[in-house]
mmCIF file of C-alpha atoms in Angstrom:
data_model
loop_
_atom_site.group_PDB
_atom_site.id
_atom_site.type_symbol
_atom_site.label_atom_id
_atom_site.label_comp_id
_atom_site.label_asym_id
_atom_site.label_seq_id
_atom_site.Cartn_x
_atom_site.Cartn_y
_atom_site.Cartn_z
ATOM 1 C CA MET A 1 54.162 17.970 37.201
ATOM 2 C CA THR A 2 55.074 18.460 33.609
ATOM 3 C CA THR A 3 55.511 15.758 31.318
ATOM 4 C CA GLN A 4 59.358 16.741 31.913
ATOM 5 C CA GLN A 5 59.811 15.307 35.625
ATOM 6 C CA LEU A 6 58.496 11.810 34.636
ATOM 7 C CA GLN A 7 61.013 9.818 34.967
ATOM 8 C CA THR A 8 60.438 6.303 35.705
ATOM 9 C CA ILE A 9 58.093 3.404 34.806
ATOM 10 C CA ILE A 10 55.387 3.911 37.790
ATOM 11 C CA ASP A 11 55.926 7.847 36.913
ATOM 12 C CA LEU A 12 54.259 7.116 33.900
ATOM 13 C CA ILE A 13 51.886 4.693 34.862
ATOM 14 C CA ARG A 14 50.191 6.720 37.612
ATOM 15 C CA TYR A 15 50.273 10.525 35.005
ATOM 16 C CA GLY A 16 48.321 8.093 32.543
ATOM 17 C CA ALA A 17 45.925 7.054 34.789
ATOM 18 C CA SER A 18 45.029 10.695 36.033
ATOM 19 C CA ARG A 19 44.816 11.698 32.694
ATOM 20 C CA PHE A 20 42.499 9.150 31.534
ATOM 21 C CA ASN A 21 39.728 10.273 34.192
ATOM 22 C CA ALA A 22 40.806 13.716 33.794
ATOM 23 C CA ALA A 23 39.394 12.735 30.423
ATOM 24 C CA GLY A 24 36.415 10.948 31.495
ATOM 25 C CA LEU A 25 37.339 8.198 29.194
ATOM 26 C CA THR A 26 34.803 4.869 28.995
ATOM 27 C CA PHE A 27 36.698 1.608 29.776
ATOM 28 C CA GLY A 28 34.967 -2.064 29.180
ATOM 29 C CA HIS A 29 36.905 -3.045 26.638
ATOM 30 C CA SER A 30 39.588 -6.291 28.566
ATOM 31 C CA TYR A 31 40.175 -3.234 30.997
ATOM 32 C CA ASP A 32 37.353 -1.396 33.735
ATOM 33 C CA ASN A 33 39.825 1.145 35.334
ATOM 34 C CA ALA A 34 42.065 3.980 34.071
ATOM 35 C CA LEU A 35 44.718 2.855 36.313
ATOM 36 C CA ASP A 36 45.354 -0.733 34.141
ATOM 37 C CA GLU A 37 44.599 0.457 30.694
ATOM 38 C CA ALA A 38 47.615 3.070 31.734
ATOM 39 C CA THR A 39 49.652 0.360 33.067
ATOM 40 C CA HIS A 40 48.918 -1.819 29.734
ATOM 41 C CA LEU A 41 49.979 1.052 27.321
ATOM 42 C CA THR A 42 52.945 1.890 29.417
ATOM 43 C CA LEU A 43 54.596 -1.856 29.554
ATOM 44 C CA HIS A 44 53.254 -1.983 25.962
ATOM 45 C CA ALA A 45 55.040 0.847 24.976
ATOM 46 C CA LEU A 46 58.131 -0.411 26.636
ATOM 47 C CA HIS A 47 58.047 -3.393 24.613
ATOM 48 C CA LEU A 48 57.946 -5.844 28.328
ATOM 49 C CA PRO A 49 56.173 -8.283 29.366
ATOM 50 C CA HIS A 50 52.374 -7.544 30.873
ATOM 51 C CA ASP A 51 53.047 -9.245 34.077
ATOM 52 C CA LEU A 52 55.970 -7.808 34.642
ATOM 53 C CA SER A 53 57.014 -7.931 38.279
ATOM 54 C CA PRO A 54 56.348 -4.533 40.402
ATOM 55 C CA VAL A 55 59.541 -3.846 41.768
ATOM 56 C CA TYR A 56 60.893 -2.323 38.339
ATOM 57 C CA GLY A 57 57.961 0.030 38.674
ATOM 58 C CA GLN A 58 61.712 2.581 39.807
ATOM 59 C CA ALA A 59 63.198 2.291 36.500
ATOM 60 C CA ARG A 60 63.684 5.036 35.079
ATOM 61 C CA VAL A 61 62.996 5.051 31.078
ATOM 62 C CA THR A 62 64.444 7.112 28.867
ATOM 63 C CA GLU A 63 63.623 10.145 26.764
ATOM 64 C CA ALA A 64 62.344 8.496 23.494
ATOM 65 C CA GLU A 65 60.719 5.944 25.475
ATOM 66 C CA LYS A 66 58.773 8.656 27.685
ATOM 67 C CA GLU A 67 57.332 9.691 24.013
ATOM 68 C CA ASP A 68 56.231 6.950 22.685
ATOM 69 C CA VAL A 69 54.541 6.225 25.654
ATOM 70 C CA LEU A 70 53.018 9.718 26.081
ATOM 71 C CA GLU A 71 51.755 8.850 22.498
ATOM 72 C CA LEU A 72 49.889 6.227 23.206
ATOM 73 C CA PHE A 73 48.612 8.130 26.098
ATOM 74 C CA ILE A 74 47.553 10.804 23.884
ATOM 75 C CA ARG A 75 45.906 8.738 21.522
ATOM 76 C CA ARG A 76 43.530 7.349 23.701
ATOM 77 C CA ILE A 77 42.140 10.035 24.986
ATOM 78 C CA GLU A 78 41.657 11.920 21.598
ATOM 79 C CA GLU A 79 41.002 9.034 19.652
ATOM 80 C CA ARG A 80 38.767 7.093 22.854
ATOM 81 C CA THR A 81 40.332 4.076 20.523
ATOM 82 C CA PRO A 82 40.304 1.011 23.267
ATOM 83 C CA VAL A 83 43.797 -0.089 24.461
ATOM 84 C CA ALA A 84 43.249 -3.564 22.733
ATOM 85 C CA TYR A 85 43.243 -1.876 19.339
ATOM 86 C CA LEU A 86 45.494 0.893 19.925
ATOM 87 C CA THR A 87 48.382 -2.228 21.548
ATOM 88 C CA GLY A 88 46.603 -4.720 18.559
ATOM 89 C CA GLU A 89 46.827 -7.174 21.562
ATOM 90 C CA ALA A 90 44.126 -8.265 23.868
ATOM 91 C CA TRP A 91 44.505 -11.306 26.480
ATOM 92 C CA PHE A 92 41.471 -13.422 26.526
ATOM 93 C CA ALA A 93 41.763 -17.373 29.104
ATOM 94 C CA GLY A 94 44.768 -16.560 29.780
ATOM 95 C CA LEU A 95 46.206 -16.217 26.076
ATOM 96 C CA SER A 96 47.564 -13.600 23.434
ATOM 97 C CA PHE A 97 44.943 -12.311 21.022
ATOM 98 C CA LYS A 98 45.313 -10.237 18.234
ATOM 99 C CA SER A 99 43.273 -7.519 18.212
ATOM 100 C CA ASP A 100 41.854 -5.440 16.180
ATOM 101 C CA PRO A 101 38.552 -3.429 14.187
ATOM 102 C CA ARG A 102 37.659 -6.589 12.586
ATOM 103 C CA ALA A 103 35.712 -8.286 16.034
ATOM 104 C CA LEU A 104 34.667 -7.242 19.298
ATOM 105 C CA VAL A 105 37.200 -6.797 22.079
ATOM 106 C CA PRO A 106 37.650 -10.421 23.406
ATOM 107 C CA ARG A 107 35.796 -9.785 26.814
ATOM 108 C CA SER A 108 33.171 -12.610 27.624
ATOM 109 C CA PRO A 109 33.519 -13.728 31.391
ATOM 110 C CA ILE A 110 32.740 -16.800 29.387
ATOM 111 C CA ALA A 111 36.789 -17.143 29.730
ATOM 112 C CA GLU A 112 36.468 -17.978 33.437
ATOM 113 C CA LEU A 113 33.854 -20.739 32.442
ATOM 114 C CA ILE A 114 36.452 -22.378 29.631
ATOM 115 C CA GLU A 115 39.544 -22.140 32.355
ATOM 116 C CA GLY A 116 37.346 -24.325 34.427
ATOM 117 C CA GLY A 117 36.368 -26.982 31.910
ATOM 118 C CA PHE A 118 32.980 -25.740 32.159
ATOM 119 C CA GLU A 119 32.325 -27.174 35.299
ATOM 120 C CA PRO A 120 29.979 -27.827 37.274
ATOM 121 C CA TRP A 121 27.849 -27.093 34.260
ATOM 122 C CA LEU A 122 28.906 -30.249 31.962
ATOM 123 C CA GLY A 123 28.580 -32.818 35.136
ATOM 124 C CA GLY A 124 31.694 -34.515 33.614
ATOM 125 C CA ARG A 125 29.989 -35.855 30.364
ATOM 126 C CA ASP A 126 32.383 -35.921 27.484
ATOM 127 C CA VAL A 127 32.777 -33.265 24.441
ATOM 128 C CA HIS A 128 34.011 -34.488 21.759
ATOM 129 C CA ARG A 129 32.872 -31.307 19.447
ATOM 130 C CA ALA A 130 32.404 -27.988 20.240
ATOM 131 C CA LEU A 131 31.107 -24.807 18.740
ATOM 132 C CA ASP A 132 31.449 -21.493 19.322
ATOM 133 C CA LEU A 133 28.620 -19.161 17.366
ATOM 134 C CA CYS A 134 29.338 -15.667 16.490
ATOM 135 C CA THR A 135 32.966 -16.662 16.812
ATOM 136 C CA GLY A 136 33.998 -12.975 16.213
ATOM 137 C CA SER A 137 38.129 -12.527 16.790
ATOM 138 C CA GLY A 138 38.452 -16.775 17.422
ATOM 139 C CA CYS A 139 39.030 -16.381 21.337
ATOM 140 C CA ILE A 140 36.370 -18.232 22.715
ATOM 141 C CA ALA A 141 36.483 -21.325 19.774
ATOM 142 C CA LEU A 142 40.503 -21.068 20.617
ATOM 143 C CA ALA A 143 40.662 -21.117 23.663
ATOM 144 C CA MET A 144 38.406 -24.185 24.212
ATOM 145 C CA ALA A 145 40.348 -25.935 21.901
ATOM 146 C CA HIS A 146 43.624 -24.962 23.521
ATOM 147 C CA TYR A 147 42.336 -26.067 26.741
ATOM 148 C CA ASN A 148 40.957 -29.212 25.973
ATOM 149 C CA PRO A 149 43.003 -30.253 22.509
ATOM 150 C CA GLU A 150 40.862 -33.858 22.193
ATOM 151 C CA TRP A 151 37.841 -31.397 21.324
ATOM 152 C CA HIS A 152 37.065 -30.668 17.899
ATOM 153 C CA VAL A 153 35.723 -26.933 17.988
ATOM 154 C CA ASP A 154 34.140 -25.190 15.358
ATOM 155 C CA GLY A 155 33.902 -21.506 15.445
ATOM 156 C CA VAL A 156 31.260 -20.020 13.342
ATOM 157 C CA ASP A 157 31.704 -16.004 12.354
ATOM 158 C CA LEU A 158 29.130 -14.781 9.564
ATOM 159 C CA SER A 159 31.726 -11.911 8.831
ATOM 160 C CA ASP A 160 34.365 -12.024 6.107
ATOM 161 C CA ASP A 161 36.377 -9.747 8.446
ATOM 162 C CA ALA A 162 36.555 -11.784 11.545
ATOM 163 C CA LEU A 163 36.636 -14.967 9.917
ATOM 164 C CA ALA A 164 40.492 -13.525 8.851
ATOM 165 C CA LEU A 165 41.141 -12.481 12.157
ATOM 166 C CA ALA A 166 39.859 -15.790 13.841
ATOM 167 C CA ALA A 167 42.773 -17.304 11.458
ATOM 168 C CA GLU A 168 45.531 -15.576 11.997
ATOM 169 C CA ASN A 169 44.570 -16.125 15.292
ATOM 170 C CA GLU A 170 44.454 -19.730 15.181
ATOM 171 C CA LYS A 171 47.862 -19.304 13.473
ATOM 172 C CA ARG A 172 49.137 -17.275 16.600
ATOM 173 C CA LEU A 173 48.305 -19.853 19.336
ATOM 174 C CA LEU A 174 49.410 -22.934 16.867
ATOM 175 C CA VAL A 175 45.600 -24.046 17.660
ATOM 176 C CA ARG A 176 45.272 -27.364 15.549
ATOM 177 C CA ASN A 177 41.595 -29.124 16.986
ATOM 178 C CA ALA A 178 39.951 -25.801 15.108
ATOM 179 C CA ARG A 179 38.010 -24.871 12.300
ATOM 180 C CA PHE A 180 36.392 -21.955 11.218
ATOM 181 C CA LEU A 181 33.327 -21.094 8.785
ATOM 182 C CA LYS A 182 31.138 -18.996 7.435
ATOM 183 C CA SER A 183 27.363 -18.889 8.867
ATOM 184 C CA ASP A 184 24.612 -17.076 9.732
ATOM 185 C CA LEU A 185 24.203 -18.801 12.585
ATOM 186 C CA PHE A 186 23.965 -22.531 11.719
ATOM 187 C CA SER A 187 22.164 -21.614 8.402
ATOM 188 C CA ALA A 188 25.213 -23.311 6.921
ATOM 189 C CA LEU A 189 25.498 -25.889 9.505
ATOM 190 C CA GLN A 190 22.905 -28.784 8.341
ATOM 191 C CA GLY A 191 23.697 -31.919 10.162
ATOM 192 C CA GLU A 192 26.977 -31.262 12.029
ATOM 193 C CA HIS A 193 26.256 -31.693 16.137
ATOM 194 C CA TYR A 194 27.657 -30.989 19.014
ATOM 195 C CA ASP A 195 28.164 -32.074 22.809
ATOM 196 C CA LEU A 196 28.568 -28.640 23.678
ATOM 197 C CA ILE A 197 26.880 -24.800 22.030
ATOM 198 C CA VAL A 198 29.094 -21.639 23.623
ATOM 199 C CA SER A 199 28.041 -18.268 22.265
ATOM 200 C CA ASN A 200 28.896 -14.679 22.459
ATOM 201 C CA PRO A 201 26.452 -12.995 20.508
ATOM 202 C CA PRO A 202 25.038 -9.301 19.993
ATOM 203 C CA TYR A 203 22.795 -8.526 22.666
ATOM 204 C CA VAL A 204 22.637 -4.655 22.981
ATOM 205 C CA THR A 205 19.195 -3.116 22.359
ATOM 206 C CA ASN A 206 19.243 -0.115 19.799
ATOM 207 C CA ALA A 207 18.916 2.489 22.119
ATOM 208 C CA GLU A 208 21.525 1.247 23.694
ATOM 209 C CA THR A 209 23.930 0.620 20.777
ATOM 210 C CA ASP A 210 22.585 4.657 19.566
ATOM 211 C CA ALA A 211 23.618 5.867 22.982
ATOM 212 C CA LEU A 212 27.312 3.891 23.179
ATOM 213 C CA PRO A 213 30.303 5.993 24.261
ATOM 214 C CA ARG A 214 32.625 6.283 21.643
ATOM 215 C CA GLU A 215 35.312 3.876 22.614
ATOM 216 C CA TYR A 216 32.276 1.219 21.208
ATOM 217 C CA ALA A 217 32.192 2.932 17.779
ATOM 218 C CA HIS A 218 35.697 2.056 17.006
ATOM 219 C CA GLU A 219 34.100 -1.740 17.363
ATOM 220 C CA PRO A 220 31.659 -3.220 14.199
ATOM 221 C CA GLU A 221 28.345 -2.699 14.766
ATOM 222 C CA LEU A 222 27.180 -5.934 13.496
ATOM 223 C CA GLY A 223 28.425 -7.504 16.869
ATOM 224 C CA LEU A 224 26.638 -5.572 18.945
ATOM 225 C CA ARG A 225 23.393 -4.138 18.158
ATOM 226 C CA ALA A 226 20.564 -7.465 18.380
ATOM 227 C CA GLY A 227 17.184 -5.535 18.252
ATOM 228 C CA ASP A 228 14.819 -3.583 20.476
ATOM 229 C CA ASP A 229 14.854 -6.047 23.649
ATOM 230 C CA GLY A 230 18.832 -7.040 22.652
ATOM 231 C CA LEU A 231 17.003 -10.899 21.936
ATOM 232 C CA ASP A 232 17.021 -10.489 17.873
ATOM 233 C CA LEU A 233 19.893 -13.533 17.298
ATOM 234 C CA VAL A 234 19.346 -15.043 21.339
ATOM 235 C CA LEU A 235 15.460 -16.456 20.336
ATOM 236 C CA ARG A 236 16.855 -17.920 16.952
ATOM 237 C CA ILE A 237 19.292 -19.554 18.782
ATOM 238 C CA LEU A 238 17.513 -21.116 21.486
ATOM 239 C CA ARG A 239 14.793 -21.965 18.421
ATOM 240 C CA ASP A 240 17.455 -23.938 16.424
ATOM 241 C CA ALA A 241 20.480 -25.293 19.026
ATOM 242 C CA PRO A 242 18.725 -28.344 19.266
ATOM 243 C CA LEU A 243 18.818 -29.179 15.290
ATOM 244 C CA HIS A 244 22.762 -29.361 16.190
ATOM 245 C CA LEU A 245 22.906 -30.509 20.488
ATOM 246 C CA THR A 246 23.635 -34.248 21.073
ATOM 247 C CA ASP A 247 20.741 -35.626 22.702
ATOM 248 C CA ASP A 248 22.465 -34.113 26.850
ATOM 249 C CA GLY A 249 23.950 -31.841 25.186
ATOM 250 C CA VAL A 250 24.227 -28.391 26.771
ATOM 251 C CA LEU A 251 24.088 -24.650 25.448
ATOM 252 C CA VAL A 252 25.648 -21.429 27.351
ATOM 253 C CA CYS A 253 24.767 -18.456 26.146
ATOM 254 C CA GLU A 254 26.033 -14.514 27.341
ATOM 255 C CA VAL A 255 22.657 -12.213 26.774
ATOM 256 C CA GLY A 256 24.689 -9.481 29.039
ATOM 257 C CA GLU A 257 21.653 -7.034 30.824
ATOM 258 C CA ALA A 258 19.296 -9.219 27.849
ATOM 259 C CA GLU A 259 18.762 -11.088 30.784
ATOM 260 C CA HIS A 260 15.554 -9.559 32.152
ATOM 261 C CA ALA A 261 13.498 -9.231 28.640
ATOM 262 C CA LEU A 262 14.701 -12.568 27.771
ATOM 263 C CA THR A 263 13.301 -14.417 31.152
ATOM 264 C CA ALA A 264 10.425 -11.837 31.253
ATOM 265 C CA LEU A 265 9.461 -13.425 27.475
ATOM 266 C CA LEU A 266 10.349 -16.669 28.504
ATOM 267 C CA PRO A 267 9.666 -17.650 32.233
ATOM 268 C CA GLU A 268 8.658 -20.735 32.059
ATOM 269 C CA LEU A 269 11.929 -22.192 30.287
ATOM 270 C CA PRO A 270 14.447 -23.217 33.137
ATOM 271 C CA LEU A 271 17.562 -21.247 31.939
ATOM 272 C CA MET A 272 20.641 -21.942 34.176
ATOM 273 C CA TRP A 273 22.847 -18.284 35.188
ATOM 274 C CA VAL A 274 26.136 -19.064 36.332
ATOM 275 C CA GLU A 275 27.984 -16.858 39.752
ATOM 276 C CA PHE A 276 31.122 -15.448 37.848
ATOM 277 C CA LYS A 277 33.882 -14.271 40.708
ATOM 278 C CA VAL A 278 32.661 -10.984 40.466
ATOM 279 C CA GLY A 279 29.060 -11.701 40.705
ATOM 280 C CA GLN A 280 26.182 -12.971 38.311
ATOM 281 C CA MET A 281 27.448 -11.089 34.151
ATOM 282 C CA GLY A 282 24.278 -12.599 32.026
ATOM 283 C CA VAL A 283 25.479 -16.061 30.701
ATOM 284 C CA PHE A 284 22.990 -19.265 31.190
ATOM 285 C CA VAL A 285 23.307 -22.678 31.079
ATOM 286 C CA VAL A 286 20.221 -24.680 28.867
ATOM 287 C CA GLU A 287 20.011 -27.915 28.616
ATOM 288 C CA ARG A 288 18.494 -29.597 24.782
ATOM 289 C CA HIS A 289 16.076 -31.419 26.729
ATOM 290 C CA ASP A 290 14.383 -28.150 28.380
ATOM 291 C CA LEU A 291 14.817 -26.528 25.020
ATOM 292 C CA VAL A 292 12.927 -29.196 23.046
ATOM 293 C CA THR A 293 10.491 -29.031 25.328
ATOM 294 C CA HIS A 294 9.771 -25.359 25.071
ATOM 295 C CA ASN A 295 10.691 -25.393 21.846
ATOM 296 C CA ALA A 296 6.853 -23.982 20.294
ATOM 297 C CA ARG A 297 6.818 -21.570 22.488
ATOM 298 C CA ILE A 298 10.878 -20.411 21.560
ATOM 299 C CA ARG A 299 9.646 -20.362 17.628
ATOM 300 C CA VAL A 300 6.745 -18.591 17.928
ATOM 301 C CA LEU A 301 9.021 -15.501 19.982
ATOM 302 C CA ALA A 302 12.328 -16.571 17.274
ATOM 303 C CA ASP A 303 9.964 -16.559 14.158
ATOM 304 C CA ALA A 304 8.208 -13.394 14.757
ATOM 305 C CA ARG A 305 11.461 -11.435 14.648
ATOM 306 C CA GLY A 306 11.524 -12.346 10.876
#
């Protein structure tokens, strides 16, 4: 089939998916397959909603519209740019976020926890204040604030660029119960206490970061690289979280594949690993009192990282 034969929305989607698979693209930034990426790019270029009914698949496109779609396909293949950066938008927890290279593309499984009210992990306890460490685009903080308007939510990050993007997303979503602060983890949060701390910190090992596909090179390395075992920041979070959690507070943290290294380092720490709809994805829940109990060992490990 030549591109002249592409006439309908479904033609373009099928063509894009085929080209993406043939080009050996890497997926994982919001979408995990070629068909979904081709669909998203096509609908974006045609200024159609992302949840357009399949009945419109046979709708014919103009030549100018086709050119717009094919241009995005070419950029995706040649530049290896993630779809969210091509469209400037990423969906997270059912919400539309602005996405660009100032922060990682929103894609954490923590979205499922947010939409489920963090149950059963909160056990019905009240949350008045929540913290999102390493907030990036602000997606976790703003989704928590959106779905829980009675909460006060702080989001912190070390990157000025990421914080600027988070502020833009705050305005985009009309959130009124969140604030963003510059902080190296807890360093600027002296005296602040939270009922719930959530974090999706950098947890990719040095070796894995160096070997990542080209798509990831468009994202800030600050949001990915985390030492030889991926735990440089996670250990600091585990060490310092008790100082900022209320007495019955809870920490939720994503560590991805670094789960294995963490459980090997701290086998005695009772981490509860979350089972998502698609299975376990390296997210744990831990109670403040357990972090206090094991703080001496955690501190030794964290302090050794410098």
